[in-house]
PDB file of C-alpha atoms and ligand atoms in Angstrom:
ATOM      1  CA  UNK Z 345       0.773   0.877  -1.325  1.00 88.00           C
ATOM      2  CA  UNK Z 346       3.128  -1.101   0.811  1.00 92.00           C
ATOM      3  CA  UNK Z 347       1.943  -3.622   3.368  1.00 96.00           C
ATOM      4  CA  UNK Z 348       3.689  -5.420   6.176  1.00 97.00           C
ATOM      5  CA  UNK Z 349       2.166  -8.822   6.839  1.00 98.00           C
ATOM      6  CA  UNK Z 350       2.809 -10.174  10.325  1.00 98.00           C
ATOM      7  CA  UNK Z 351       1.904 -13.850  10.435  1.00 97.00           C
ATOM      8  CA  UNK Z 352       3.814 -16.839  11.792  1.00 96.00           C
ATOM      9  CA  UNK Z 353       1.998 -19.623   9.924  1.00 95.00           C
ATOM     10  CA  UNK Z 354       3.953 -20.001   6.667  1.00 96.00           C
ATOM     11  CA  UNK Z 355       1.016 -21.231   4.582  1.00 95.00           C
ATOM     12  CA  UNK Z 356      -1.287 -18.493   5.744  1.00 95.00           C
ATOM     13  CA  UNK Z 357       1.455 -15.891   5.249  1.00 96.00           C
ATOM     14  CA  UNK Z 358       2.114 -17.109   1.709  1.00 96.00           C
ATOM     15  CA  UNK Z 359      -1.607 -17.044   0.900  1.00 95.00           C
ATOM     16  CA  UNK Z 360      -1.965 -13.475   2.134  1.00 96.00           C
ATOM     17  CA  UNK Z 361       1.164 -12.354   0.317  1.00 96.00           C
ATOM     18  CA  UNK Z 362       0.022 -13.854  -2.937  1.00 95.00           C
ATOM     19  CA  UNK Z 363      -3.420 -12.297  -2.630  1.00 94.00           C
ATOM     20  CA  UNK Z 364      -2.008  -8.886  -1.825  1.00 95.00           C
ATOM     21  CA  UNK Z 365       0.540  -9.025  -4.631  1.00 93.00           C
ATOM     22  CA  UNK Z 366      -2.161  -9.939  -7.070  1.00 92.00           C
ATOM     23  CA  UNK Z 367      -4.032  -6.884  -5.812  1.00 90.00           C
ATOM     24  CA  UNK Z 368      -0.973  -4.726  -6.553  1.00 88.00           C
ATOM     25  CA  UNK Z 369       0.488  -4.193  -3.122  1.00 92.00           C
ATOM     26  CA  UNK Z 370       4.200  -4.316  -2.347  1.00 92.00           C
ATOM     27  CA  UNK Z 371       4.444  -6.841   0.455  1.00 95.00           C
ATOM     28  CA  UNK Z 372       6.982  -7.647   3.153  1.00 95.00           C
ATOM     29  CA  UNK Z 373       6.488 -10.476   5.646  1.00 96.00           C
ATOM     30  CA  UNK Z 374       7.592 -10.929   9.211  1.00 97.00           C
ATOM     31  CA  UNK Z 375       6.860 -14.038  11.267  1.00 96.00           C
ATOM     32  CA  UNK Z 376       7.143 -12.813  14.853  1.00 96.00           C
ATOM     33  CA  UNK Z 377       6.164  -9.871  17.073  1.00 95.00           C
ATOM     34  CA  UNK Z 378       9.473  -8.360  18.118  1.00 95.00           C
ATOM     35  CA  UNK Z 379      10.832  -7.827  14.580  1.00 96.00           C
ATOM     36  CA  UNK Z 380       7.874  -5.670  13.611  1.00 97.00           C
ATOM     37  CA  UNK Z 381       9.400  -2.698  15.364  1.00 96.00           C
ATOM     38  CA  UNK Z 382      12.591  -2.867  13.240  1.00 94.00           C
ATOM     39  CA  UNK Z 383      10.615  -3.185  10.049  1.00 94.00           C
ATOM     40  CA  UNK Z 384       8.340  -0.202  10.652  1.00 94.00           C
ATOM     41  CA  UNK Z 385      11.405   1.940  11.393  1.00 92.00           C
ATOM     42  CA  UNK Z 386      13.105   0.956   8.143  1.00 88.00           C
ATOM     43  CA  UNK Z 387      10.232   1.473   5.667  1.00 87.00           C
ATOM     44  CA  UNK Z 388       7.100   3.612   5.336  1.00 86.00           C
ATOM     45  CA  UNK Z 389       4.345   1.011   5.498  1.00 93.00           C
ATOM     46  CA  UNK Z 390       0.933   2.205   4.370  1.00 91.00           C
ATOM     47  CA  UNK Z 391      -0.870  -0.661   6.077  1.00 95.00           C
ATOM     48  CA  UNK Z 392      -0.177  -3.548   8.461  1.00 97.00           C
ATOM     49  CA  UNK Z 393      -1.920  -6.893   8.557  1.00 98.00           C
ATOM     50  CA  UNK Z 394      -1.266  -8.261  12.033  1.00 97.00           C
ATOM     51  CA  UNK Z 395      -2.077 -11.702  13.370  1.00 96.00           C
ATOM     52  CA  UNK Z 396      -2.976 -11.838  17.077  1.00 94.00           C
ATOM     53  CA  UNK Z 397      -1.322 -15.172  17.884  1.00 92.00           C
ATOM     54  CA  UNK Z 398       2.404 -14.625  17.325  1.00 94.00           C
ATOM     55  CA  UNK Z 399       5.607 -15.932  18.861  1.00 92.00           C
ATOM     56  CA  UNK Z 400       7.599 -13.501  20.958  1.00 90.00           C
ATOM     57  CA  UNK Z 401       5.147 -10.696  21.480  1.00 94.00           C
ATOM     58  CA  UNK Z 402       1.427 -11.234  20.665  1.00 94.00           C
ATOM     59  CA  UNK Z 403      -0.319  -9.040  18.089  1.00 95.00           C
ATOM     60  CA  UNK Z 404      -2.363  -7.063  20.607  1.00 95.00           C
ATOM     61  CA  UNK Z 405       0.787  -5.953  22.422  1.00 96.00           C
ATOM     62  CA  UNK Z 406       2.529  -5.185  19.105  1.00 97.00           C
ATOM     63  CA  UNK Z 407      -0.443  -3.048  18.088  1.00 96.00           C
ATOM     64  CA  UNK Z 408      -0.563  -1.169  21.383  1.00 96.00           C
ATOM     65  CA  UNK Z 409       3.191  -0.578  21.261  1.00 96.00           C
ATOM     66  CA  UNK Z 410       3.058   0.702  17.635  1.00 96.00           C
ATOM     67  CA  UNK Z 411       0.431   3.228  18.598  1.00 95.00           C
ATOM     68  CA  UNK Z 412       2.407   4.234  21.697  1.00 94.00           C
ATOM     69  CA  UNK Z 413       5.357   4.903  19.346  1.00 94.00           C
ATOM     70  CA  UNK Z 414       3.100   7.106  17.178  1.00 92.00           C
ATOM     71  CA  UNK Z 415       2.842   4.845  14.182  1.00 93.00           C
ATOM     72  CA  UNK Z 416      -0.491   5.839  12.659  1.00 91.00           C
ATOM     73  CA  UNK Z 417      -0.804   3.590   9.637  1.00 93.00           C
ATOM     74  CA  UNK Z 418      -4.018   1.532   9.497  1.00 95.00           C
ATOM     75  CA  UNK Z 419      -3.751  -1.872  11.150  1.00 97.00           C
ATOM     76  CA  UNK Z 420      -6.018  -4.796  10.326  1.00 97.00           C
ATOM     77  CA  UNK Z 421      -5.917  -7.571  12.917  1.00 95.00           C
ATOM     78  CA  UNK Z 422      -6.424 -11.237  12.156  1.00 94.00           C
ATOM     79  CA  UNK Z 423      -8.179 -13.205  14.877  1.00 89.00           C
ATOM     80  CA  UNK Z 424      -8.392 -16.954  15.089  1.00 83.00           C
ATOM     81  CA  UNK Z 425     -11.740 -17.147  16.839  1.00 74.00           C
ATOM     82  CA  UNK Z 426     -14.864 -15.224  16.278  1.00 72.00           C
ATOM     83  CA  UNK Z 427     -14.983 -14.174  19.899  1.00 77.00           C
ATOM     84  CA  UNK Z 428     -16.335 -10.752  20.721  1.00 82.00           C
ATOM     85  CA  UNK Z 429     -13.675 -10.355  23.430  1.00 85.00           C
ATOM     86  CA  UNK Z 430     -10.901 -10.835  20.817  1.00 83.00           C
ATOM     87  CA  UNK Z 431     -12.387  -8.260  18.471  1.00 84.00           C
ATOM     88  CA  UNK Z 432     -12.925  -5.776  21.221  1.00 88.00           C
ATOM     89  CA  UNK Z 433      -9.421  -6.254  22.511  1.00 89.00           C
ATOM     90  CA  UNK Z 434      -8.031  -5.701  18.977  1.00 88.00           C
ATOM     91  CA  UNK Z 435      -9.927  -2.503  18.419  1.00 90.00           C
ATOM     92  CA  UNK Z 436      -9.079  -1.266  21.888  1.00 92.00           C
ATOM     93  CA  UNK Z 437      -5.401  -1.956  21.209  1.00 93.00           C
ATOM     94  CA  UNK Z 438      -5.547   0.535  18.342  1.00 94.00           C
ATOM     95  CA  UNK Z 439      -6.398  -1.675  15.362  1.00 95.00           C
ATOM     96  CA  UNK Z 440      -8.661  -0.107  12.727  1.00 95.00           C
ATOM     97  CA  UNK Z 441     -10.406  -3.286  11.599  1.00 95.00           C
ATOM     98  CA  UNK Z 442     -10.260  -7.017  12.107  1.00 93.00           C
ATOM     99  CA  UNK Z 443     -10.922 -10.171  10.157  1.00 94.00           C
ATOM    100  CA  UNK Z 444     -11.747 -13.608  11.530  1.00 93.00           C
ATOM    101  CA  UNK Z 445      -9.916 -16.632  10.186  1.00 91.00           C
ATOM    102  CA  UNK Z 446     -10.627 -18.305   7.909  1.00 91.00           C
ATOM    103  CA  UNK Z 447     -11.420 -15.477   5.499  1.00 94.00           C
ATOM    104  CA  UNK Z 448     -11.631 -14.986   1.768  1.00 95.00           C
ATOM    105  CA  UNK Z 449      -8.636 -13.130   0.397  1.00 95.00           C
ATOM    106  CA  UNK Z 450     -11.048 -10.876  -1.551  1.00 94.00           C
ATOM    107  CA  UNK Z 451     -12.485  -9.700   1.743  1.00 96.00           C
ATOM    108  CA  UNK Z 452      -9.041  -8.905   3.093  1.00 96.00           C
ATOM    109  CA  UNK Z 453      -8.126  -6.839   0.019  1.00 93.00           C
ATOM    110  CA  UNK Z 454     -11.482  -5.039   0.046  1.00 93.00           C
ATOM    111  CA  UNK Z 455     -11.050  -4.125   3.675  1.00 95.00           C
ATOM    112  CA  UNK Z 456      -7.525  -2.847   3.039  1.00 93.00           C
ATOM    113  CA  UNK Z 457      -8.837  -0.656   0.269  1.00 90.00           C
ATOM    114  CA  UNK Z 458     -11.500   0.686   2.603  1.00 91.00           C
ATOM    115  CA  UNK Z 459      -8.854   1.452   5.266  1.00 92.00           C
ATOM    116  CA  UNK Z 460      -6.674   3.221   2.670  1.00 86.00           C
ATOM    117  CA  UNK Z 461      -9.665   5.331   1.597  1.00 83.00           C
ATOM    118  CA  UNK Z 462     -10.316   6.317   5.176  1.00 83.00           C
ATOM    119  CA  UNK Z 463      -6.765   7.659   5.363  1.00 75.00           C
ATOM    120  CA  UNK Z 464      -6.903   9.576   2.148  1.00 68.00           C
ATOM    121  CA  UNK Z 465      -8.613  12.823   1.156  1.00 64.00           C
ATOM    122  CA  UNK Z 466     -11.283  10.943  -0.808  1.00 64.00           C
ATOM    123  CA  UNK Z 467     -13.846   8.518   0.502  1.00 69.00           C
ATOM    124  CA  UNK Z 468     -14.529   7.220  -2.955  1.00 76.00           C
ATOM    125  CA  UNK Z 469     -12.499   4.604  -4.796  1.00 83.00           C
ATOM    126  CA  UNK Z 470     -11.327   7.301  -7.226  1.00 89.00           C
ATOM    127  CA  UNK Z 471      -8.154   9.344  -7.122  1.00 92.00           C
ATOM    128  CA  UNK Z 472      -8.071  12.403  -9.387  1.00 94.00           C
ATOM    129  CA  UNK Z 473      -5.373  14.756 -10.629  1.00 96.00           C
ATOM    130  CA  UNK Z 474      -6.539  17.152 -13.328  1.00 95.00           C
ATOM    131  CA  UNK Z 475      -8.395  15.069 -15.938  1.00 96.00           C
ATOM    132  CA  UNK Z 476      -6.661  11.897 -14.821  1.00 97.00           C
ATOM    133  CA  UNK Z 477      -8.883   9.575 -12.756  1.00 96.00           C
ATOM    134  CA  UNK Z 478      -7.636   6.336 -11.235  1.00 96.00           C
ATOM    135  CA  UNK Z 479     -10.143   3.870  -9.842  1.00 93.00           C
ATOM    136  CA  UNK Z 480      -8.477   1.929  -7.023  1.00 88.00           C
ATOM    137  CA  UNK Z 481     -11.144  -0.778  -7.095  1.00 85.00           C
ATOM    138  CA  UNK Z 482     -10.955  -1.613 -10.814  1.00 89.00           C
ATOM    139  CA  UNK Z 483      -7.303  -0.451 -11.223  1.00 91.00           C
ATOM    140  CA  UNK Z 484      -8.301   1.329 -14.424  1.00 94.00           C
ATOM    141  CA  UNK Z 485      -7.290   4.861 -15.302  1.00 96.00           C
ATOM    142  CA  UNK Z 486      -8.686   7.404 -17.727  1.00 96.00           C
ATOM    143  CA  UNK Z 487      -7.891  10.906 -18.865  1.00 96.00           C
ATOM    144  CA  UNK Z 488     -11.082  12.778 -19.537  1.00 93.00           C
ATOM    145  CA  UNK Z 489     -13.146  10.493 -21.725  1.00 92.00           C
ATOM    146  CA  UNK Z 490     -10.158   8.475 -22.994  1.00 93.00           C
ATOM    147  CA  UNK Z 491      -9.510   5.249 -21.101  1.00 94.00           C
ATOM    148  CA  UNK Z 492      -5.879   4.381 -20.543  1.00 95.00           C
ATOM    149  CA  UNK Z 493      -4.576   0.978 -21.544  1.00 94.00           C
ATOM    150  CA  UNK Z 494      -4.356  -1.415 -18.576  1.00 95.00           C
ATOM    151  CA  UNK Z 495      -1.505  -0.741 -16.177  1.00 95.00           C
ATOM    152  CA  UNK Z 496       0.914  -3.421 -15.033  1.00 93.00           C
ATOM    153  CA  UNK Z 497       1.025  -4.088 -11.313  1.00 89.00           C
ATOM    154  CA  UNK Z 498       4.089  -1.951 -10.659  1.00 89.00           C
ATOM    155  CA  UNK Z 499       2.842   0.832 -12.952  1.00 93.00           C
ATOM    156  CA  UNK Z 500      -0.358   0.840 -10.956  1.00 94.00           C
ATOM    157  CA  UNK Z 501       1.329   1.005  -7.561  1.00 91.00           C
ATOM    158  CA  UNK Z 502       3.634   3.760  -8.783  1.00 93.00           C
ATOM    159  CA  UNK Z 503       0.768   5.826 -10.202  1.00 96.00           C
ATOM    160  CA  UNK Z 504      -1.354   5.309  -7.103  1.00 93.00           C
ATOM    161  CA  UNK Z 505       1.534   6.436  -4.888  1.00 92.00           C
ATOM    162  CA  UNK Z 506       2.107   9.541  -6.956  1.00 95.00           C
ATOM    163  CA  UNK Z 507      -1.592  10.388  -6.995  1.00 94.00           C
ATOM    164  CA  UNK Z 508      -2.014   9.865  -3.240  1.00 90.00           C
ATOM    165  CA  UNK Z 509       0.739  12.491  -2.833  1.00 91.00           C
ATOM    166  CA  UNK Z 510      -0.319  14.740  -5.711  1.00 93.00           C
ATOM    167  CA  UNK Z 511       1.454  18.115  -6.000  1.00 94.00           C
ATOM    168  CA  UNK Z 512       4.197  16.843  -3.709  1.00 94.00           C
ATOM    169  CA  UNK Z 513       7.680  16.028  -4.951  1.00 96.00           C
ATOM    170  CA  UNK Z 514       8.505  12.430  -4.039  1.00 95.00           C
ATOM    171  CA  UNK Z 515      12.183  11.528  -3.790  1.00 93.00           C
ATOM    172  CA  UNK Z 516      13.399   8.182  -5.224  1.00 88.00           C
ATOM    173  CA  UNK Z 517      13.680   6.781  -1.725  1.00 86.00           C
ATOM    174  CA  UNK Z 518      10.142   7.757  -0.832  1.00 88.00           C
ATOM    175  CA  UNK Z 519       8.868   6.117  -4.031  1.00 90.00           C
ATOM    176  CA  UNK Z 520      10.852   2.949  -3.307  1.00 87.00           C
ATOM    177  CA  UNK Z 521       9.392   2.912   0.218  1.00 85.00           C
ATOM    178  CA  UNK Z 522       5.818   2.799  -1.056  1.00 86.00           C
ATOM    179  CA  UNK Z 523       6.198   0.840  -4.280  1.00 86.00           C
ATOM    180  CA  UNK Z 524       8.798  -1.882  -3.692  1.00 84.00           C
ATOM    181  CA  UNK Z 525       9.420  -4.324  -0.894  1.00 83.00           C
ATOM    182  CA  UNK Z 526      12.675  -5.158   0.868  1.00 78.00           C
ATOM    183  CA  UNK Z 527      13.824  -7.125  -2.220  1.00 77.00           C
ATOM    184  CA  UNK Z 528      14.410  -3.898  -4.107  1.00 76.00           C
ATOM    185  CA  UNK Z 529      18.020  -3.499  -5.166  1.00 74.00           C
ATOM    186  CA  UNK Z 530      19.235  -0.023  -4.396  1.00 69.00           C
ATOM    187  CA  UNK Z 531      20.955   1.664  -7.339  1.00 70.00           C
ATOM    188  CA  UNK Z 532      18.734  -0.061  -9.847  1.00 76.00           C
ATOM    189  CA  UNK Z 533      17.125   1.972 -12.617  1.00 83.00           C
ATOM    190  CA  UNK Z 534      13.705   0.442 -12.097  1.00 85.00           C
ATOM    191  CA  UNK Z 535      12.058   3.666 -11.055  1.00 88.00           C
ATOM    192  CA  UNK Z 536      13.200   5.456 -14.177  1.00 90.00           C
ATOM    193  CA  UNK Z 537      11.972   2.510 -16.249  1.00 91.00           C
ATOM    194  CA  UNK Z 538       8.506   2.539 -14.702  1.00 93.00           C
ATOM    195  CA  UNK Z 539       8.188   6.307 -14.786  1.00 95.00           C
ATOM    196  CA  UNK Z 540       8.978   6.181 -18.453  1.00 96.00           C
ATOM    197  CA  UNK Z 541       6.410   3.420 -19.162  1.00 96.00           C
ATOM    198  CA  UNK Z 542       3.757   5.291 -17.114  1.00 96.00           C
ATOM    199  CA  UNK Z 543       4.415   8.466 -19.087  1.00 96.00           C
ATOM    200  CA  UNK Z 544       3.819   6.606 -22.342  1.00 97.00           C
ATOM    201  CA  UNK Z 545       0.394   5.529 -21.077  1.00 96.00           C
ATOM    202  CA  UNK Z 546      -0.640   8.653 -19.174  1.00 96.00           C
ATOM    203  CA  UNK Z 547       0.963  11.608 -20.907  1.00 96.00           C
ATOM    204  CA  UNK Z 548       1.894  10.587 -24.447  1.00 93.00           C
ATOM    205  CA  UNK Z 549      -0.045  12.662 -26.983  1.00 90.00           C
ATOM    206  CA  UNK Z 550      -1.406  14.952 -24.224  1.00 91.00           C
ATOM    207  CA  UNK Z 551      -0.797  18.695 -24.308  1.00 90.00           C
ATOM    208  CA  UNK Z 552      -0.626  18.783 -20.571  1.00 92.00           C
ATOM    209  CA  UNK Z 553       1.963  16.466 -19.037  1.00 95.00           C
ATOM    210  CA  UNK Z 554       0.951  15.415 -15.489  1.00 97.00           C
ATOM    211  CA  UNK Z 555       4.021  13.380 -14.466  1.00 97.00           C
ATOM    212  CA  UNK Z 556       6.809  15.849 -13.828  1.00 96.00           C
ATOM    213  CA  UNK Z 557      10.481  15.374 -13.145  1.00 95.00           C
ATOM    214  CA  UNK Z 558      11.851  17.804 -10.560  1.00 94.00           C
ATOM    215  CA  UNK Z 559      15.511  17.873 -11.321  1.00 92.00           C
ATOM    216  CA  UNK Z 560      17.671  16.668  -8.454  1.00 90.00           C
ATOM    217  CA  UNK Z 561      14.676  16.081  -6.177  1.00 93.00           C
ATOM    218  CA  UNK Z 562      12.385  13.444  -7.664  1.00 94.00           C
ATOM    219  CA  UNK Z 563       9.009  13.153  -9.274  1.00 96.00           C
ATOM    220  CA  UNK Z 564       5.602  14.735  -8.894  1.00 96.00           C
ATOM    221  CA  UNK Z 565       2.165  14.368 -10.373  1.00 97.00           C
ATOM    222  CA  UNK Z 566       0.291  17.590 -10.695  1.00 96.00           C
ATOM    223  CA  UNK Z 567      -2.278  19.376 -12.831  1.00 94.00           C
ATOM    224  CA  UNK Z 568      -0.248  22.557 -12.510  1.00 89.00           C
ATOM    225  CA  UNK Z 569       2.309  23.387 -15.166  1.00 75.00           C
TER     226      UNK Z 569
HETATM  227 CA1   CA U 263      -0.487 -16.981  14.258  1.00 94.30          CA
END
């Protein structure tokens, strides 16, 4: 999952970024309102964390404008004061949830997981493809009764992305969009490297290979042969 964090206070932005990266999100940061519109056009963000008090254009206006432009990703607003009027204004502007500063980073990540679940087909924390089950809360995967050795952060994000789009072929660019942030170097072989390491953990020794290469198009995870 890829998140855009919109926050102008550098320390707060760094704290959020670190917390989200530890929770296996690909994170980009922007420190003002107007630039948000460029960023959402250039990458497929799964979630946005949006501070209300921002230079340029405030968060409420940014939120309203994103919705007017038909961006439907979940938006979590950060408000400085626990004022009912702020929270109501945020929700009315099209935000899906809000958090009052100061907050515990664990609460932010838990709320983002809840928002992601709301978007997906499953309301549980589990994603399933065939006998492969990935728990998005514990980050652990199993195939049938066999638990899979712990996934690295990037392996986890890649597997989660494939599973959220199961049975669909994802092109390299689509995978990059959801798994890496703007620091990704185009032309690198990182995707191939991570697909290969995921296969070792998920499919090695299994009769039925779930991670499939669709020649010339990309990758897919599917229980179908
Ligand atoms: Ca701010």
